[in-house]
Every structure is written in structure tokens, then in C-alpha cells.
PDB file of C-alpha atoms in Angstrom:
ATOM      1  CA  UNK A  29      22.951  29.604 -34.287  1.00  0.00           C
ATOM      2  CA  UNK A  30      23.720  28.674 -30.481  1.00  0.00           C
ATOM      3  CA  UNK A  31      25.773  26.160 -28.568  1.00  0.00           C
ATOM      4  CA  UNK A  32      23.569  24.583 -27.381  1.00  0.00           C
ATOM      5  CA  UNK A  33      21.800  23.579 -31.543  1.00  0.00           C
ATOM      6  CA  UNK A  34      25.696  22.642 -31.997  1.00  0.00           C
ATOM      7  CA  UNK A  35      26.586  20.542 -29.900  1.00  0.00           C
ATOM      8  CA  UNK A  36      23.452  17.694 -29.771  1.00  0.00           C
ATOM      9  CA  UNK A  37      23.567  18.282 -33.515  1.00  0.00           C
ATOM     10  CA  UNK A  38      27.322  16.898 -32.955  1.00  0.00           C
ATOM     11  CA  UNK A  39      25.558  13.912 -31.106  1.00  0.00           C
ATOM     12  CA  UNK A  40      23.106  12.977 -33.511  1.00  0.00           C
ATOM     13  CA  UNK A  41      25.888  13.419 -36.794  1.00  0.00           C
ATOM     14  CA  UNK A  42      27.461  10.063 -34.487  1.00  0.00           C
ATOM     15  CA  UNK A  43      24.862   9.265 -33.261  1.00  0.00           C
ATOM     16  CA  UNK A  44      23.014   8.877 -37.469  1.00  0.00           C
ATOM     17  CA  UNK A  45      26.288   7.484 -38.832  1.00  0.00           C
ATOM     18  CA  UNK A  46      26.725   4.661 -36.228  1.00  0.00           C
ATOM     19  CA  UNK A  47      22.988   3.726 -37.943  1.00  0.00           C
ATOM     20  CA  UNK A  48      24.305   3.864 -40.809  1.00  0.00           C
ATOM     21  CA  UNK A  49      27.687   1.014 -39.498  1.00  0.00           C
ATOM     22  CA  UNK A  50      25.350  -0.845 -37.589  1.00  0.00           C
ATOM     23  CA  UNK A  51      22.033  -0.766 -40.926  1.00  0.00           C
ATOM     24  CA  UNK A  52      25.254  -2.491 -43.513  1.00  0.00           C
ATOM     25  CA  UNK A  53      26.841  -4.613 -41.097  1.00  0.00           C
ATOM     26  CA  UNK A  54      25.086  -5.269 -38.209  1.00  0.00           C
ATOM     27  CA  UNK A  55      26.651  -3.772 -34.676  1.00  0.00           C
ATOM     28  CA  UNK A  56      26.417  -0.160 -34.306  1.00  0.00           C
ATOM     29  CA  UNK A  57      29.928   0.803 -33.650  1.00  0.00           C
ATOM     30  CA  UNK A  58      29.878   5.255 -32.722  1.00  0.00           C
ATOM     31  CA  UNK A  59      33.104   6.192 -35.410  1.00  0.00           C
ATOM     32  CA  UNK A  60      35.491   7.311 -31.945  1.00  0.00           C
ATOM     33  CA  UNK A  61      38.468   7.260 -34.187  1.00  0.00           C
ATOM     34  CA  UNK A  62      37.051  10.933 -35.584  1.00  0.00           C
ATOM     35  CA  UNK A  63      35.840  12.428 -32.442  1.00  0.00           C
ATOM     36  CA  UNK A  64      38.909  14.242 -31.409  1.00  0.00           C
ATOM     37  CA  UNK A  65      38.725  16.224 -34.828  1.00  0.00           C
ATOM     38  CA  UNK A  66      34.976  16.621 -33.586  1.00  0.00           C
ATOM     39  CA  UNK A  67      36.028  18.364 -30.348  1.00  0.00           C
ATOM     40  CA  UNK A  68      38.459  20.741 -32.270  1.00  0.00           C
ATOM     41  CA  UNK A  69      35.898  21.705 -34.974  1.00  0.00           C
ATOM     42  CA  UNK A  70      34.056  22.324 -31.832  1.00  0.00           C
ATOM     43  CA  UNK A  71      35.941  24.378 -30.039  1.00  0.00           C
ATOM     44  CA  UNK A  72      36.923  26.149 -33.034  1.00  0.00           C
ATOM     45  CA  UNK A  73      32.996  26.519 -33.786  1.00  0.00           C
ATOM     46  CA  UNK A  74      32.806  28.210 -29.907  1.00  0.00           C
ATOM     47  CA  UNK A  75      35.634  30.166 -30.364  1.00  0.00           C
ATOM     48  CA  UNK A  76      33.704  31.448 -34.041  1.00  0.00           C
ATOM     49  CA  UNK A  77      30.723  32.018 -31.830  1.00  0.00           C
ATOM     50  CA  UNK A  78      32.409  33.830 -29.146  1.00  0.00           C
ATOM     51  CA  UNK A  79      33.517  36.553 -32.141  1.00  0.00           C
ATOM     52  CA  UNK A  80      36.888  37.956 -29.502  1.00  0.00           C
ATOM     53  CA  UNK A  81      38.760  34.958 -28.317  1.00  0.00           C
ATOM     54  CA  UNK A  82      39.992  35.148 -24.718  1.00  0.00           C
ATOM     55  CA  UNK A  83      42.799  33.313 -22.766  1.00  0.00           C
ATOM     56  CA  UNK A  84      39.476  30.297 -22.292  1.00  0.00           C
ATOM     57  CA  UNK A  85      38.712  30.046 -26.215  1.00  0.00           C
ATOM     58  CA  UNK A  86      41.806  29.925 -26.908  1.00  0.00           C
ATOM     59  CA  UNK A  87      43.218  27.136 -24.632  1.00  0.00           C
ATOM     60  CA  UNK A  88      40.052  24.837 -25.327  1.00  0.00           C
ATOM     61  CA  UNK A  89      41.048  25.613 -29.011  1.00  0.00           C
ATOM     62  CA  UNK A  90      45.139  24.388 -27.847  1.00  0.00           C
ATOM     63  CA  UNK A  91      44.270  21.874 -25.584  1.00  0.00           C
ATOM     64  CA  UNK A  92      42.151  19.983 -28.725  1.00  0.00           C
ATOM     65  CA  UNK A  93      44.535  20.894 -31.187  1.00  0.00           C
ATOM     66  CA  UNK A  94      47.401  18.657 -28.848  1.00  0.00           C
ATOM     67  CA  UNK A  95      44.576  15.752 -28.518  1.00  0.00           C
ATOM     68  CA  UNK A  96      43.453  15.592 -32.255  1.00  0.00           C
ATOM     69  CA  UNK A  97      47.963  15.612 -33.464  1.00  0.00           C
ATOM     70  CA  UNK A  98      47.855  12.391 -31.629  1.00  0.00           C
ATOM     71  CA  UNK A  99      44.916  10.814 -33.045  1.00  0.00           C
ATOM     72  CA  UNK A 100      46.447   7.759 -35.639  1.00  0.00           C
ATOM     73  CA  UNK A 101      43.541   9.656 -37.901  1.00  0.00           C
ATOM     74  CA  UNK A 102      45.519  11.985 -38.629  1.00  0.00           C
ATOM     75  CA  UNK A 103      49.020  10.648 -38.016  1.00  0.00           C
ATOM     76  CA  UNK A 104      47.816   8.467 -40.698  1.00  0.00           C
ATOM     77  CA  UNK A 105      46.841  11.334 -42.729  1.00  0.00           C
ATOM     78  CA  UNK A 106      49.611  13.541 -42.329  1.00  0.00           C
ATOM     79  CA  UNK A 107      52.807  10.664 -42.190  1.00  0.00           C
ATOM     80  CA  UNK A 108      51.867   7.902 -44.051  1.00  0.00           C
ATOM     81  CA  UNK A 109      52.544   4.498 -42.306  1.00  0.00           C
ATOM     82  CA  UNK A 110      55.547   3.551 -44.113  1.00  0.00           C
ATOM     83  CA  UNK A 111      57.519   7.121 -42.157  1.00  0.00           C
ATOM     84  CA  UNK A 112      56.074   6.241 -39.273  1.00  0.00           C
ATOM     85  CA  UNK A 113      57.774   3.804 -36.237  1.00  0.00           C
ATOM     86  CA  UNK A 114      56.028   1.885 -34.245  1.00  0.00           C
ATOM     87  CA  UNK A 115      58.356   3.981 -31.326  1.00  0.00           C
ATOM     88  CA  UNK A 116      57.861   7.115 -32.659  1.00  0.00           C
ATOM     89  CA  UNK A 117      53.788   7.027 -33.690  1.00  0.00           C
ATOM     90  CA  UNK A 118      54.484   6.204 -29.820  1.00  0.00           C
ATOM     91  CA  UNK A 119      55.816   9.510 -28.531  1.00  0.00           C
ATOM     92  CA  UNK A 120      53.935  11.551 -30.766  1.00  0.00           C
ATOM     93  CA  UNK A 121      51.025  10.173 -28.646  1.00  0.00           C
ATOM     94  CA  UNK A 122      52.332  10.418 -25.772  1.00  0.00           C
ATOM     95  CA  UNK A 123      53.713  13.947 -25.755  1.00  0.00           C
ATOM     96  CA  UNK A 124      50.338  14.919 -27.133  1.00  0.00           C
ATOM     97  CA  UNK A 125      48.972  13.193 -24.183  1.00  0.00           C
ATOM     98  CA  UNK A 126      50.837  15.303 -21.885  1.00  0.00           C
ATOM     99  CA  UNK A 127      50.258  18.260 -23.463  1.00  0.00           C
ATOM    100  CA  UNK A 128      46.111  18.386 -23.868  1.00  0.00           C
ATOM    101  CA  UNK A 129      46.255  17.072 -20.229  1.00  0.00           C
ATOM    102  CA  UNK A 130      48.218  20.030 -19.236  1.00  0.00           C
ATOM    103  CA  UNK A 131      46.216  22.681 -21.135  1.00  0.00           C
ATOM    104  CA  UNK A 132      42.920  20.693 -20.518  1.00  0.00           C
ATOM    105  CA  UNK A 133      43.700  21.677 -16.743  1.00  0.00           C
ATOM    106  CA  UNK A 134      44.556  25.246 -17.644  1.00  0.00           C
ATOM    107  CA  UNK A 135      40.917  25.209 -18.661  1.00  0.00           C
ATOM    108  CA  UNK A 136      39.547  23.622 -16.351  1.00  0.00           C
ATOM    109  CA  UNK A 137      40.878  25.208 -13.138  1.00  0.00           C
ATOM    110  CA  UNK A 138      40.066  29.119 -15.957  1.00  0.00           C
ATOM    111  CA  UNK A 139      35.924  28.526 -15.808  1.00  0.00           C
ATOM    112  CA  UNK A 140      36.824  27.201 -12.357  1.00  0.00           C
ATOM    113  CA  UNK A 141      38.058  30.205 -11.249  1.00  0.00           C
ATOM    114  CA  UNK A 142      35.408  32.366 -11.299  1.00  0.00           C
ATOM    115  CA  UNK A 143      32.685  30.766  -8.905  1.00  0.00           C
ATOM    116  CA  UNK A 144      32.413  31.344  -5.502  1.00  0.00           C
ATOM    117  CA  UNK A 145      30.558  29.316  -4.477  1.00  0.00           C
ATOM    118  CA  UNK A 146      31.605  24.580  -3.703  1.00  0.00           C
ATOM    119  CA  UNK A 147      31.152  23.880  -7.642  1.00  0.00           C
ATOM    120  CA  UNK A 148      33.788  25.372  -7.842  1.00  0.00           C
ATOM    121  CA  UNK A 149      35.993  22.799  -4.966  1.00  0.00           C
ATOM    122  CA  UNK A 150      34.129  20.502  -7.171  1.00  0.00           C
ATOM    123  CA  UNK A 151      34.954  21.496 -10.434  1.00  0.00           C
ATOM    124  CA  UNK A 152      39.381  21.674  -9.769  1.00  0.00           C
ATOM    125  CA  UNK A 153      39.182  18.845  -7.617  1.00  0.00           C
ATOM    126  CA  UNK A 154      37.953  16.248 -10.418  1.00  0.00           C
ATOM    127  CA  UNK A 155      39.304  18.717 -13.265  1.00  0.00           C
ATOM    128  CA  UNK A 156      42.814  17.130 -11.487  1.00  0.00           C
ATOM    129  CA  UNK A 157      41.221  13.689 -11.391  1.00  0.00           C
ATOM    130  CA  UNK A 158      40.814  13.703 -15.285  1.00  0.00           C
ATOM    131  CA  UNK A 159      44.475  14.746 -15.360  1.00  0.00           C
ATOM    132  CA  UNK A 160      45.719  11.828 -13.400  1.00  0.00           C
ATOM    133  CA  UNK A 161      44.116   9.286 -14.906  1.00  0.00           C
ATOM    134  CA  UNK A 162      45.155  10.700 -18.540  1.00  0.00           C
ATOM    135  CA  UNK A 163      48.828  11.135 -17.154  1.00  0.00           C
ATOM    136  CA  UNK A 164      48.902   7.547 -15.466  1.00  0.00           C
ATOM    137  CA  UNK A 165      46.960   5.507 -18.542  1.00  0.00           C
ATOM    138  CA  UNK A 166      43.111   4.451 -15.995  1.00  0.00           C
ATOM    139  CA  UNK A 167      41.036   5.588 -18.893  1.00  0.00           C
ATOM    140  CA  UNK A 168      38.996   3.119 -16.912  1.00  0.00           C
ATOM    141  CA  UNK A 169      38.522   4.957 -14.433  1.00  0.00           C
ATOM    142  CA  UNK A 170      38.269   8.202 -15.946  1.00  0.00           C
ATOM    143  CA  UNK A 171      34.199   8.037 -16.356  1.00  0.00           C
ATOM    144  CA  UNK A 172      33.992   9.066 -12.469  1.00  0.00           C
ATOM    145  CA  UNK A 173      35.672  12.125 -12.188  1.00  0.00           C
ATOM    146  CA  UNK A 174      34.306  13.087 -16.287  1.00  0.00           C
ATOM    147  CA  UNK A 175      30.887  13.523 -15.146  1.00  0.00           C
ATOM    148  CA  UNK A 176      31.637  15.136 -11.478  1.00  0.00           C
ATOM    149  CA  UNK A 177      33.064  17.495 -13.612  1.00  0.00           C
ATOM    150  CA  UNK A 178      30.104  17.524 -15.662  1.00  0.00           C
ATOM    151  CA  UNK A 179      27.853  17.569 -13.012  1.00  0.00           C
ATOM    152  CA  UNK A 180      29.106  20.541 -11.551  1.00  0.00           C
ATOM    153  CA  UNK A 181      29.428  22.661 -14.786  1.00  0.00           C
ATOM    154  CA  UNK A 182      26.350  21.752 -15.218  1.00  0.00           C
ATOM    155  CA  UNK A 183      24.325  22.883 -11.853  1.00  0.00           C
ATOM    156  CA  UNK A 184      27.678  25.504 -11.525  1.00  0.00           C
ATOM    157  CA  UNK A 185      25.389  29.896 -12.338  1.00  0.00           C
ATOM    158  CA  UNK A 186      28.928  31.441 -13.531  1.00  0.00           C
ATOM    159  CA  UNK A 187      29.626  28.933 -16.281  1.00  0.00           C
ATOM    160  CA  UNK A 188      29.105  29.973 -19.670  1.00  0.00           C
ATOM    161  CA  UNK A 189      26.234  27.523 -22.055  1.00  0.00           C
ATOM    162  CA  UNK A 190      29.269  27.332 -24.622  1.00  0.00           C
ATOM    163  CA  UNK A 191      31.522  26.012 -22.020  1.00  0.00           C
ATOM    164  CA  UNK A 192      28.950  23.189 -20.415  1.00  0.00           C
ATOM    165  CA  UNK A 193      28.224  22.400 -24.230  1.00  0.00           C
ATOM    166  CA  UNK A 194      31.265  22.111 -24.662  1.00  0.00           C
ATOM    167  CA  UNK A 195      31.225  19.615 -21.923  1.00  0.00           C
ATOM    168  CA  UNK A 196      28.084  18.274 -22.771  1.00  0.00           C
ATOM    169  CA  UNK A 197      29.880  16.982 -26.146  1.00  0.00           C
ATOM    170  CA  UNK A 198      33.206  16.138 -24.296  1.00  0.00           C
ATOM    171  CA  UNK A 199      31.317  14.295 -21.925  1.00  0.00           C
ATOM    172  CA  UNK A 200      29.114  12.623 -24.203  1.00  0.00           C
ATOM    173  CA  UNK A 201      32.506  10.997 -26.652  1.00  0.00           C
ATOM    174  CA  UNK A 202      33.802  10.009 -22.716  1.00  0.00           C
ATOM    175  CA  UNK A 203      30.853   7.740 -22.059  1.00  0.00           C
ATOM    176  CA  UNK A 204      30.306   6.092 -26.090  1.00  0.00           C
ATOM    177  CA  UNK A 205      33.584   5.926 -26.032  1.00  0.00           C
ATOM    178  CA  UNK A 206      33.695   3.226 -22.351  1.00  0.00           C
ATOM    179  CA  UNK A 207      30.169   2.056 -23.491  1.00  0.00           C
ATOM    180  CA  UNK A 208      32.362   0.419 -25.907  1.00  0.00           C
ATOM    181  CA  UNK A 209      35.163  -0.977 -25.142  1.00  0.00           C
ATOM    182  CA  UNK A 210      32.665  -2.293 -22.131  1.00  0.00           C
ATOM    183  CA  UNK A 211      30.891  -3.768 -25.858  1.00  0.00           C
ATOM    184  CA  UNK A 212      34.381  -4.637 -27.586  1.00  0.00           C
ATOM    185  CA  UNK A 213      36.995  -4.816 -25.054  1.00  0.00           C
ATOM    186  CA  UNK A 214      38.839  -2.493 -23.508  1.00  0.00           C
ATOM    187  CA  UNK A 215      42.172  -2.860 -24.702  1.00  0.00           C
ATOM    188  CA  UNK A 216      40.259  -1.764 -28.960  1.00  0.00           C
ATOM    189  CA  UNK A 217      38.423   1.797 -27.430  1.00  0.00           C
ATOM    190  CA  UNK A 218      40.008   2.731 -24.411  1.00  0.00           C
ATOM    191  CA  UNK A 219      42.903   3.662 -25.899  1.00  0.00           C
ATOM    192  CA  UNK A 220      40.995   6.336 -28.071  1.00  0.00           C
ATOM    193  CA  UNK A 221      40.218   7.676 -25.086  1.00  0.00           C
TER     194      UNK A 221
END
């Protein structure tokens, strides 16, 4: 199974799950809490498909582990809610987001280095803009550099298909969370980015 099929299956599974919620409750709600675990699973599958662990795959897996650790779903699974105070939860979430942002930035820089065209500059500028948005909690503006970064990856010729497929899935996650935030209220959703 190639990386594009894995990305399409992930997106279709999310949409089918949202449709089942829609048929039960009348509200089209995407399972935002499972996105981070899904991204971790996809990054591991892409490393398995590659059959050799290079720095690029290791950086992606480490960044997704860091992102998944900060997920409320994972924290509640590891620690019972009574054992984890609100301050401790916020500290773990903040540290994991900082780690995710820095490691994901390193992965994006690693993707952009082989590029010899203008898309290298576009990838680097948007990667830094994405990191700045995460580090300053500007999730409302996170959509713009994410879309621009994804487009620069798609137009690049030196980026591998599995990295483009991961960018599709990551872009879908960000866009769907952002649209859900507009529909349901940004305080309820955009913190899940």
C-alpha cells in the first residue's frame, strides 16, 4: 500500500466517522481528539513503508509523539483525571507543543534542504510562520502558513510522495479543525490544533 492510499483512507475514515455522528445527532462533528493519534500512526506507517529509518522519518515520528503526548485523550488515558491537576495538565500540554513545534520545524527544514528552486524559500518561510503561530498560540492564523506550506510542497519536485501525502493529511487536519472552530466556536475547537 502506498502513502497516498494511506492518506486517503485516513481522511475517508474520519469523514465516515463524522457522518455516523451526523446521522445519530444531526451534527457533523469531526473526531478532533483522535487526529493527533492518527497522525502518529500515519507517520509510523510511512516509516515502515520506507523500510529504513532516516533522519527525516525519525524527526516526523518524534514530532508526532510529542504532539500526541499533549492530547487530552492521551493524557486522560495515561493519567486518571483525579491524578492530574489542571496546572500539571497545562504544563505537559505546553511542553509537548513546544517540543512538537521545534521538532516539526526541524522536519520541515530537512524537507526543504534538497530543494533547489524558489519553493525552498517558500517552504522555509511558511515552516517558520507555522512554528511562530504555535509558539504564540495564534491558532486562528495557523491556517494561512499551513496551506502555503502544503502548496509549496505539492509544487516541489524534490519532495517524496510520502511527505506530500503527510502534508495532505496534516493540512486536512488543520483546515477541518479551523472550519469546525468557525462553526462551533474557536474556544471549543482551535485549542485542539
